[in-house]
PDB file of C-alpha atoms in Angstrom:
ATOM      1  CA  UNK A  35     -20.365  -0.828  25.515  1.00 89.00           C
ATOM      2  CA  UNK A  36     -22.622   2.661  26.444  1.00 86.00           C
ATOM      3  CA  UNK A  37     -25.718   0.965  24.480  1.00 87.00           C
ATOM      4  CA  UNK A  38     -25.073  -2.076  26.372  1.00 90.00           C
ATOM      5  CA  UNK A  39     -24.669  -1.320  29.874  1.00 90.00           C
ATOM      6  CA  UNK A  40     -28.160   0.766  28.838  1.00 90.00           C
ATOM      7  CA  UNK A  41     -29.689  -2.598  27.891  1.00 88.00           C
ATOM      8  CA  UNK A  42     -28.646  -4.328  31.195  1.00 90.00           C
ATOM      9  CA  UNK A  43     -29.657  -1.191  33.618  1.00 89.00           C
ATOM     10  CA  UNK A  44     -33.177  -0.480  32.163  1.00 89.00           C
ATOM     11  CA  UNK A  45     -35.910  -2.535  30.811  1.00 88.00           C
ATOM     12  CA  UNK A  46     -37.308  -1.917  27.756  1.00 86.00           C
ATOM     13  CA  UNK A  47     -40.168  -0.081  28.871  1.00 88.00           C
ATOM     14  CA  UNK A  48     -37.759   3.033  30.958  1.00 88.00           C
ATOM     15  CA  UNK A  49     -35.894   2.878  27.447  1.00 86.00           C
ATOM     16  CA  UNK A  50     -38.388   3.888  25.157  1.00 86.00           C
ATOM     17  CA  UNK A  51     -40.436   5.718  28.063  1.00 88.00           C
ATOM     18  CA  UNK A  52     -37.235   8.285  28.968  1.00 86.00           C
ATOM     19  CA  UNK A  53     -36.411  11.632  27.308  1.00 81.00           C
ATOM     20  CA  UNK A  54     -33.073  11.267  28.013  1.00 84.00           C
ATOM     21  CA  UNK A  55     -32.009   7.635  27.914  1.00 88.00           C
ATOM     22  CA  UNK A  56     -28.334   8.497  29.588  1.00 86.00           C
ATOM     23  CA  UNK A  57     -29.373  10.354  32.918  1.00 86.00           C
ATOM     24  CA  UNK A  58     -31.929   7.806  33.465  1.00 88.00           C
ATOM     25  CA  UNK A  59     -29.268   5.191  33.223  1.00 89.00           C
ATOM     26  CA  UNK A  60     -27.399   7.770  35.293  1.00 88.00           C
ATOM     27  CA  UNK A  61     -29.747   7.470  38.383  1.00 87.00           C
ATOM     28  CA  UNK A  62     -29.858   4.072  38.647  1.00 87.00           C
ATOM     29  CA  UNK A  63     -25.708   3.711  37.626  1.00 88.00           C
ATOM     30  CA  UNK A  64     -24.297   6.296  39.857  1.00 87.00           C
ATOM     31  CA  UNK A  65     -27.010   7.961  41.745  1.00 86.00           C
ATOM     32  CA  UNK A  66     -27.003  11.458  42.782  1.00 85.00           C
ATOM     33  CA  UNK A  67     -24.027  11.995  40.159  1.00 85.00           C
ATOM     34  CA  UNK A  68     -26.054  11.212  37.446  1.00 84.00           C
ATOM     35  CA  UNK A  69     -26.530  15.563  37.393  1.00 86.00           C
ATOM     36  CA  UNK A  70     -22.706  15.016  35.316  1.00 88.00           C
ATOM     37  CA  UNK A  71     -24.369  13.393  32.751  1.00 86.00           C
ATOM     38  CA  UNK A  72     -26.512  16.183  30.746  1.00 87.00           C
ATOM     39  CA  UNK A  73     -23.097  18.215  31.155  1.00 90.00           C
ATOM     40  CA  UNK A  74     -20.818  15.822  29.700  1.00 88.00           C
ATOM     41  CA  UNK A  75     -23.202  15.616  26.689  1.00 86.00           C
ATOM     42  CA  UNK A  76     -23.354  19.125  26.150  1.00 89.00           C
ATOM     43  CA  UNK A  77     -19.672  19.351  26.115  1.00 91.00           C
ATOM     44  CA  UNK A  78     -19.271  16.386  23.718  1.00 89.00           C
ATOM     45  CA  UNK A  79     -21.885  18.214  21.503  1.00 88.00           C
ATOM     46  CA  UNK A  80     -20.446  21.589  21.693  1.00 90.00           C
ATOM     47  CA  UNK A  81     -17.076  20.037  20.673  1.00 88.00           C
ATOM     48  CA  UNK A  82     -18.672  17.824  17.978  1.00 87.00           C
ATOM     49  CA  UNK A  83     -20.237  20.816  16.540  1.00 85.00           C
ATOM     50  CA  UNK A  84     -17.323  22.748  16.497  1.00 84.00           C
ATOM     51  CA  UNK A  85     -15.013  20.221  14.341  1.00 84.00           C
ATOM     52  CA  UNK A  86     -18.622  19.476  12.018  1.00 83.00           C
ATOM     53  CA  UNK A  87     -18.338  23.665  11.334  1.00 81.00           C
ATOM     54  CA  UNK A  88     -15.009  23.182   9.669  1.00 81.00           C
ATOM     55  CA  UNK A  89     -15.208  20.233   8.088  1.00 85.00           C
ATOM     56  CA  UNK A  90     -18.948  20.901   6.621  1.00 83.00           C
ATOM     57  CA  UNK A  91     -17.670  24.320   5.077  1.00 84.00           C
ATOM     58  CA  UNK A  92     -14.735  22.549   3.638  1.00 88.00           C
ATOM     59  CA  UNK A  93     -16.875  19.689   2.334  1.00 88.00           C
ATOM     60  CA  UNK A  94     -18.817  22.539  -0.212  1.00 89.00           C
ATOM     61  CA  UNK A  95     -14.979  24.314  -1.214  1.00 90.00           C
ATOM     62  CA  UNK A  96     -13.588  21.301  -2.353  1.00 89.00           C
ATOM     63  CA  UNK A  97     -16.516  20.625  -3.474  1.00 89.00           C
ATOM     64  CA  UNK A  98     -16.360  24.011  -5.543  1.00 89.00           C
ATOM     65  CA  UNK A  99     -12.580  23.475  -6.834  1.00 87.00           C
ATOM     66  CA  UNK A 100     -13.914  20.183  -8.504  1.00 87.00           C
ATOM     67  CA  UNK A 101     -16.497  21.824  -9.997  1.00 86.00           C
ATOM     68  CA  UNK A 102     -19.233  20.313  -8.123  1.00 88.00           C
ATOM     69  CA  UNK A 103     -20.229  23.078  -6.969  1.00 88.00           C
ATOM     70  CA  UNK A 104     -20.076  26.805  -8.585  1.00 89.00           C
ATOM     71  CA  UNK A 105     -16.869  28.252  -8.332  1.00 87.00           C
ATOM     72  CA  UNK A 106     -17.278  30.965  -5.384  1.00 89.00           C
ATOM     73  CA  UNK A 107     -17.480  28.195  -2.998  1.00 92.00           C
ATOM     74  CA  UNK A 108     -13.954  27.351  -3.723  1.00 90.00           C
ATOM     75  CA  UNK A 109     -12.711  31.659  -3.021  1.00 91.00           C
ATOM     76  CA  UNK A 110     -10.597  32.107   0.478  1.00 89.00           C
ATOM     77  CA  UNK A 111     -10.461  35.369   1.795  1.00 90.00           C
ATOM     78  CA  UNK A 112      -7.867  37.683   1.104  1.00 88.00           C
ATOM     79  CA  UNK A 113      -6.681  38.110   4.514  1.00 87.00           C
ATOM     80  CA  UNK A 114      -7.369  34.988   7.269  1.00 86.00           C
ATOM     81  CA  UNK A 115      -7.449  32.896   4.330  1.00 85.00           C
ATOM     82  CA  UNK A 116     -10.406  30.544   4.875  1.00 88.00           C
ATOM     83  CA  UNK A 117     -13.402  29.359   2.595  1.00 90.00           C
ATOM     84  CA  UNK A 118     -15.587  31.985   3.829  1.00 90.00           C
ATOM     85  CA  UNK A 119     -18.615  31.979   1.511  1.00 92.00           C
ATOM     86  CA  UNK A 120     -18.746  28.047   2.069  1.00 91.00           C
ATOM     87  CA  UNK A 121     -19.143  28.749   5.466  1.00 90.00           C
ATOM     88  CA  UNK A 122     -21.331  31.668   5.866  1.00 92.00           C
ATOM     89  CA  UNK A 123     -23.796  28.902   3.411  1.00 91.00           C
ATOM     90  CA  UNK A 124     -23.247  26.121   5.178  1.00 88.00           C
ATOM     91  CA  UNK A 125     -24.211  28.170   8.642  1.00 87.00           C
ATOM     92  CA  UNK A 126     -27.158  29.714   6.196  1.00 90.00           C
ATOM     93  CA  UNK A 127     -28.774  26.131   5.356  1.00 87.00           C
ATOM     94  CA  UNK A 128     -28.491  24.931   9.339  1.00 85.00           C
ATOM     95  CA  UNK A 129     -30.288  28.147  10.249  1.00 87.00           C
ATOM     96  CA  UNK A 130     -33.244  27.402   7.807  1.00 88.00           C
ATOM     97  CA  UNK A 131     -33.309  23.304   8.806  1.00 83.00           C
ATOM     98  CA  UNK A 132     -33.884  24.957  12.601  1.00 84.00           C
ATOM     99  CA  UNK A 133     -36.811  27.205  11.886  1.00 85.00           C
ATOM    100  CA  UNK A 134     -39.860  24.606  11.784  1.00 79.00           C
ATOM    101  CA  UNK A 135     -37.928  23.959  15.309  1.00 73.00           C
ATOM    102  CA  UNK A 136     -39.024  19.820  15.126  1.00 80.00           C
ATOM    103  CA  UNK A 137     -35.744  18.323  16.514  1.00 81.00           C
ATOM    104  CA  UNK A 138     -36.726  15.073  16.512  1.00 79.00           C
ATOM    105  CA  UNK A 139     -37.517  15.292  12.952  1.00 81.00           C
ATOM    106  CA  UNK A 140     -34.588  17.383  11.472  1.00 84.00           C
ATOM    107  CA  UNK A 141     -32.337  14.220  13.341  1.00 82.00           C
ATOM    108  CA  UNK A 142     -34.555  11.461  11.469  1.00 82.00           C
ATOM    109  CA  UNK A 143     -33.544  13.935   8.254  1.00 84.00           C
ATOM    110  CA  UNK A 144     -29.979  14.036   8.690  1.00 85.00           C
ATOM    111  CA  UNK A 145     -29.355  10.961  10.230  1.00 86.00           C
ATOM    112  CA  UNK A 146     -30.841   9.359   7.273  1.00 87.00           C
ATOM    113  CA  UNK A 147     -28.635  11.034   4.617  1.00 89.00           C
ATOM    114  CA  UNK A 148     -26.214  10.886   6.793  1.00 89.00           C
ATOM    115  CA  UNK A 149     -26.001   7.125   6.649  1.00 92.00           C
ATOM    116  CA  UNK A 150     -26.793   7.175   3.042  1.00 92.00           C
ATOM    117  CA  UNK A 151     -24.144   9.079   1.768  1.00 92.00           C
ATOM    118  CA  UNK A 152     -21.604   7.379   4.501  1.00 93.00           C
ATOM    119  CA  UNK A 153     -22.904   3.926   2.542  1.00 95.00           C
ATOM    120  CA  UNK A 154     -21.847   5.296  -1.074  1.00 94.00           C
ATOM    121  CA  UNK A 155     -18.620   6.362   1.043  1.00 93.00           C
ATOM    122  CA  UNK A 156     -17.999   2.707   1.670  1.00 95.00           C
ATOM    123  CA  UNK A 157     -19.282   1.707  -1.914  1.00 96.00           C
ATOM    124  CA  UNK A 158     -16.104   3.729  -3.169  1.00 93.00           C
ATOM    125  CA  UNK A 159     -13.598   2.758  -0.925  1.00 91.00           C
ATOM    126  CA  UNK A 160     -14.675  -1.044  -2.066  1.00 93.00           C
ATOM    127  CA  UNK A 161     -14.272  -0.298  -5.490  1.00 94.00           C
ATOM    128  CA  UNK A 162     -11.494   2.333  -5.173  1.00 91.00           C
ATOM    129  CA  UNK A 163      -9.501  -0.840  -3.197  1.00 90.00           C
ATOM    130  CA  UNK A 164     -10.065  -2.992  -6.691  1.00 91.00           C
ATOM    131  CA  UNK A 165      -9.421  -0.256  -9.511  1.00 92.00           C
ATOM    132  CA  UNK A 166      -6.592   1.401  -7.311  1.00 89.00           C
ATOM    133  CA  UNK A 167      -4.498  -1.359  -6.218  1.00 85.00           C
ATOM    134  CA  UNK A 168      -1.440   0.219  -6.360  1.00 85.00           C
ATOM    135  CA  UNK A 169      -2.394   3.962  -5.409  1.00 85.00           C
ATOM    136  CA  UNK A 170      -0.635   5.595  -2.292  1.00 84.00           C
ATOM    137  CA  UNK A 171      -2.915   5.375   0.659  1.00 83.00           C
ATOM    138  CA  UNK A 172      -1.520   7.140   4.071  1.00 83.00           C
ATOM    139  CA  UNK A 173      -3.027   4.459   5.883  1.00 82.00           C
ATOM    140  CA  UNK A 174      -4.676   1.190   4.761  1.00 83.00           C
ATOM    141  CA  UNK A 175      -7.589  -0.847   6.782  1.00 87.00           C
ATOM    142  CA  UNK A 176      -8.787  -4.312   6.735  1.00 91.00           C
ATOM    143  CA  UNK A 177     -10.935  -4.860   3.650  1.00 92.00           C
ATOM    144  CA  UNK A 178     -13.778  -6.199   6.019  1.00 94.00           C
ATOM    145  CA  UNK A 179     -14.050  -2.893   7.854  1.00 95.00           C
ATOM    146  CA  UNK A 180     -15.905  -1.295   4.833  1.00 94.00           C
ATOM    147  CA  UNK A 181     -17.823  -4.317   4.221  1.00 95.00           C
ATOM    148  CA  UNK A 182     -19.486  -4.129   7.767  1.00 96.00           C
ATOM    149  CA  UNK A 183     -19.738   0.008   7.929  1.00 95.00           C
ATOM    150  CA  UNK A 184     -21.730  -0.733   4.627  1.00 96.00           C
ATOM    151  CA  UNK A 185     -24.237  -3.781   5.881  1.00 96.00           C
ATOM    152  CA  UNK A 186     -24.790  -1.172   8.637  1.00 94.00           C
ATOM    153  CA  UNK A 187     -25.659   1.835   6.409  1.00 94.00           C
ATOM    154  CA  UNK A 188     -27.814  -0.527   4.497  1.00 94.00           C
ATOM    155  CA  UNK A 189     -29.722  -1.286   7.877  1.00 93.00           C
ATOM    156  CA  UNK A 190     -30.018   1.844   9.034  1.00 90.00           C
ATOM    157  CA  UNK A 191     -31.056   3.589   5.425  1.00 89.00           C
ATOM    158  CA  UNK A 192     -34.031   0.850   4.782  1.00 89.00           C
ATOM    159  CA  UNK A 193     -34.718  -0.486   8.454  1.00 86.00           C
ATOM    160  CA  UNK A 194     -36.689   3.277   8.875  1.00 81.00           C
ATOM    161  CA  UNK A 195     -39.172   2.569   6.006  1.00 79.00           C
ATOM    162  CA  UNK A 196     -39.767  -0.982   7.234  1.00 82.00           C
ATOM    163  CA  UNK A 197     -40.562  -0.233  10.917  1.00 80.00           C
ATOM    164  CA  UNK A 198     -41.654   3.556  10.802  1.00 79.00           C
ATOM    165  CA  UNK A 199     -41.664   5.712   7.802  1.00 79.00           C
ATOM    166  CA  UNK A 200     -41.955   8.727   8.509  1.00 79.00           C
ATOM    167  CA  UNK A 201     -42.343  12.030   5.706  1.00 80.00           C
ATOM    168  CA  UNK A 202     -38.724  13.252   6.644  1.00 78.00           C
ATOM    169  CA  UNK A 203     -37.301  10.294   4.591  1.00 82.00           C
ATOM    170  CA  UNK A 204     -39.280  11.366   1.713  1.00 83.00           C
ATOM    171  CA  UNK A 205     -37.675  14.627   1.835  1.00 84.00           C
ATOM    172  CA  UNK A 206     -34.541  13.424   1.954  1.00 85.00           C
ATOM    173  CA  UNK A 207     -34.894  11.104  -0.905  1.00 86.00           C
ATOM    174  CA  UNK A 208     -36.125  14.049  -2.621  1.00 89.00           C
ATOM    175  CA  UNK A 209     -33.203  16.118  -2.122  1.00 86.00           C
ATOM    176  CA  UNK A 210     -31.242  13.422  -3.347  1.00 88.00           C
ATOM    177  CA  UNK A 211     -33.216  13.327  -6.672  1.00 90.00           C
ATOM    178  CA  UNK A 212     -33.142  16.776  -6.806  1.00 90.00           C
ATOM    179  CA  UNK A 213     -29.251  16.781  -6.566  1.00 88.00           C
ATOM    180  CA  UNK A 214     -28.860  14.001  -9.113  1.00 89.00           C
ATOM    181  CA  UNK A 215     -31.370  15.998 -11.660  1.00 91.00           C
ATOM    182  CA  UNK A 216     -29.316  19.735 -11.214  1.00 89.00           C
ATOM    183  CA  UNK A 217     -25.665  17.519 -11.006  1.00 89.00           C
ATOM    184  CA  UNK A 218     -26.212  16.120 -14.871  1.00 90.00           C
ATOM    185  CA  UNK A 219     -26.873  19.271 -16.406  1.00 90.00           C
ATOM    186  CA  UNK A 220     -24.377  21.605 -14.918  1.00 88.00           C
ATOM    187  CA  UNK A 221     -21.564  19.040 -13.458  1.00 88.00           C
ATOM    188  CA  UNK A 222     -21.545  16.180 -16.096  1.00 87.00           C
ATOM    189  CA  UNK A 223     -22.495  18.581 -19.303  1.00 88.00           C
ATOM    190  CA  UNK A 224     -20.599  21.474 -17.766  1.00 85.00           C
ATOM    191  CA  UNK A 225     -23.654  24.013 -18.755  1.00 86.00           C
ATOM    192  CA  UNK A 226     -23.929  27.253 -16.954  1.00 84.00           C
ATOM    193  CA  UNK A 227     -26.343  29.339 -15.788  1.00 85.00           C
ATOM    194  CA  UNK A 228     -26.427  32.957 -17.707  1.00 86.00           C
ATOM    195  CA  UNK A 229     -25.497  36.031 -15.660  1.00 86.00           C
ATOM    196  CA  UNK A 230     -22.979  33.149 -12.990  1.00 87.00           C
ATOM    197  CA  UNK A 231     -19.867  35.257 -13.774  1.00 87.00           C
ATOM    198  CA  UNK A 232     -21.783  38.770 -12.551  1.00 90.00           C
ATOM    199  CA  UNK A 233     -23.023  36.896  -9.219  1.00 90.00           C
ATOM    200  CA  UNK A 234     -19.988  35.422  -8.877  1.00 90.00           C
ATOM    201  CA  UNK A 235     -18.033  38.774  -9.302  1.00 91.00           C
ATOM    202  CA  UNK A 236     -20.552  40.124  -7.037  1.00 92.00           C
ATOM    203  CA  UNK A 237     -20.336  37.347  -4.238  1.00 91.00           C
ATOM    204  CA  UNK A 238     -16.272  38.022  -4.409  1.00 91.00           C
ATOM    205  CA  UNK A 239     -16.819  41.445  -3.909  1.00 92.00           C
ATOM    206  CA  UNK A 240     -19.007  41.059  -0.812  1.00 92.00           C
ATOM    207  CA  UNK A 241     -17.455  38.602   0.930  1.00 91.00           C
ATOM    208  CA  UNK A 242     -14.037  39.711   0.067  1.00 91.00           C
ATOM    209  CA  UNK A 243     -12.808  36.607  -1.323  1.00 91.00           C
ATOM    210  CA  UNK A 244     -10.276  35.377  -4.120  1.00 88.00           C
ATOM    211  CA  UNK A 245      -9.654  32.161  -6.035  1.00 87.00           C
ATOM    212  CA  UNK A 246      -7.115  30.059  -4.777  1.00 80.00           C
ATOM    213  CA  UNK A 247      -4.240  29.871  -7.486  1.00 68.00           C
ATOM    214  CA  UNK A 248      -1.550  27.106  -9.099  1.00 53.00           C
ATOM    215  CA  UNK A 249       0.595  28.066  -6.467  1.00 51.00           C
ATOM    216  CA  UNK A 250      -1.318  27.139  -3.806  1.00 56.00           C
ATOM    217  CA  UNK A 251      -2.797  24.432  -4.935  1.00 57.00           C
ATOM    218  CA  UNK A 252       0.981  22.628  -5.687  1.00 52.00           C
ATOM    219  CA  UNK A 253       1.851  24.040  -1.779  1.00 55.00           C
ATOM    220  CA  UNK A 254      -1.493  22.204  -0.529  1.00 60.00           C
ATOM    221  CA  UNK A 255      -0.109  19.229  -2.449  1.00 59.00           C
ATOM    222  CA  UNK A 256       3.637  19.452  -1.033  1.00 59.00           C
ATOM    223  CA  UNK A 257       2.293  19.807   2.471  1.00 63.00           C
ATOM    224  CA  UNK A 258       0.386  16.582   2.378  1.00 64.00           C
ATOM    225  CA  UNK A 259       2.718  15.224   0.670  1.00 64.00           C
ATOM    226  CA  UNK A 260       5.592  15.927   3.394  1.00 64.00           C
ATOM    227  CA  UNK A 261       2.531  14.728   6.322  1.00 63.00           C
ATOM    228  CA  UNK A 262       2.329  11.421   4.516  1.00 64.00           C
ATOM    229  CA  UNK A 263       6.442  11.028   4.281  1.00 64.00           C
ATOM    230  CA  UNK A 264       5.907  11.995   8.103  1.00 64.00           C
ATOM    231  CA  UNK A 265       3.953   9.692   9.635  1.00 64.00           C
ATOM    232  CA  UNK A 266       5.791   6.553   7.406  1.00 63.00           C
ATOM    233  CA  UNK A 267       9.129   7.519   9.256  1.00 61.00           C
TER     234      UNK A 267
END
């Protein structure tokens, strides 16, 4: 409804013309008030940042406890028990994608793998709904919902070469391949790199981190387990 009351306000020559496409729809909305506008965004950003900190970090140390990823990123530390090394990387790798300090291109590069991977997202949860009829789901959608999320990841991944390609998409592509070429040697043949057990010993000691054990794995489970019996009462 946003995108559309944008559409109605302002022809398509303010659209593409303005720098910031809500405060100009701001002026001619609400006037004088339209001064709200830049702070309500920051807020919404500042608070969508803050949840994307947690969950990104906890993407890479479940990643790690599959063996995705190497095994540090799946350590807590010993005291306030989070997956500190997963963060401190995950803050490391946003630091270096701000340096060349192009904002426009760093959001064509994320947005596009963003969308990609949210396609192969849907891809699963189409499959996973055929293979898995019978599995425990906490909650259960409409079939169609994943069908439509997907036609629009498929717009929004190959739309970009079609109208404007720009070189970001060809780095992102590229870190895909280069994901896919590291994840069949050391994921799907399970080789390792010589001298991993003395970083990771030495990563453990800096960070002052320790695997997660049985224990807490089988709590984790109980937990969610109890959450699910929870919200079917």
């Amino acid at each position: 409804m946003v995108n559309v009351s944008y559409l109605a306000l302002m022809t398509k020559e303010e659209f593409l013309s303005s720098y910031a496409v809500a405060f100009t729809w701001g002026g001619k909305a609400i006037g004088s008030a339209a001064i709200l506008i830049p702070i309500i965004v920051a807020s919404s950003v500042y608070g969508s940042t803050h949840g994307s900190v947690y969950v990104s970090g906890r993407i890479l140390f479940a990643a790690g406890r599959e063996g995705h990823m190497p095994e540090s990123f799946s350590y807590i530390h010993i005291r306030n028990q989070i997956p500190m090394f997963s963060l401190i990387i995950n803050i490391g790798i946003s630091c270096i994608l701000l340096i060349p300090s192009n904002i426009g291109a760093l959001l064509n590069f994320i947005g596009f793998l963003s969308w990609f991977f949210y396609g192969l997202g849907m891809i699963n949860i189409i499959i996973l709904r055929f293979k898995m009829k019978d599995a425990p789901r906490v909650f259960k959608v409409p079939l169609i919902i994943p069908v439509l999320v997907l036609l629009c990841c498929i717009y929004l991944v190959v739309s970009p070469f079609i109208q404007n390609p720009r070189v970001e998409f060809l780095y992102a592509l590229g870190l895909i391949l280069a994901g896919v070429i590291v994840w069949i040697p050391f994921v799907y043949f399970k080789l390792s790199i010589p001298g991993m057990d003395y970083l990771t010993y030495f990563v453990q000691c800096l960070f002052e981190i320790e695997p997660t054990t049985e224990e807490d794995n089988i709590l984790e489970r109980l937990r969610t387990e109890g959450n699910q019996a929870e919200s079917k009462k």
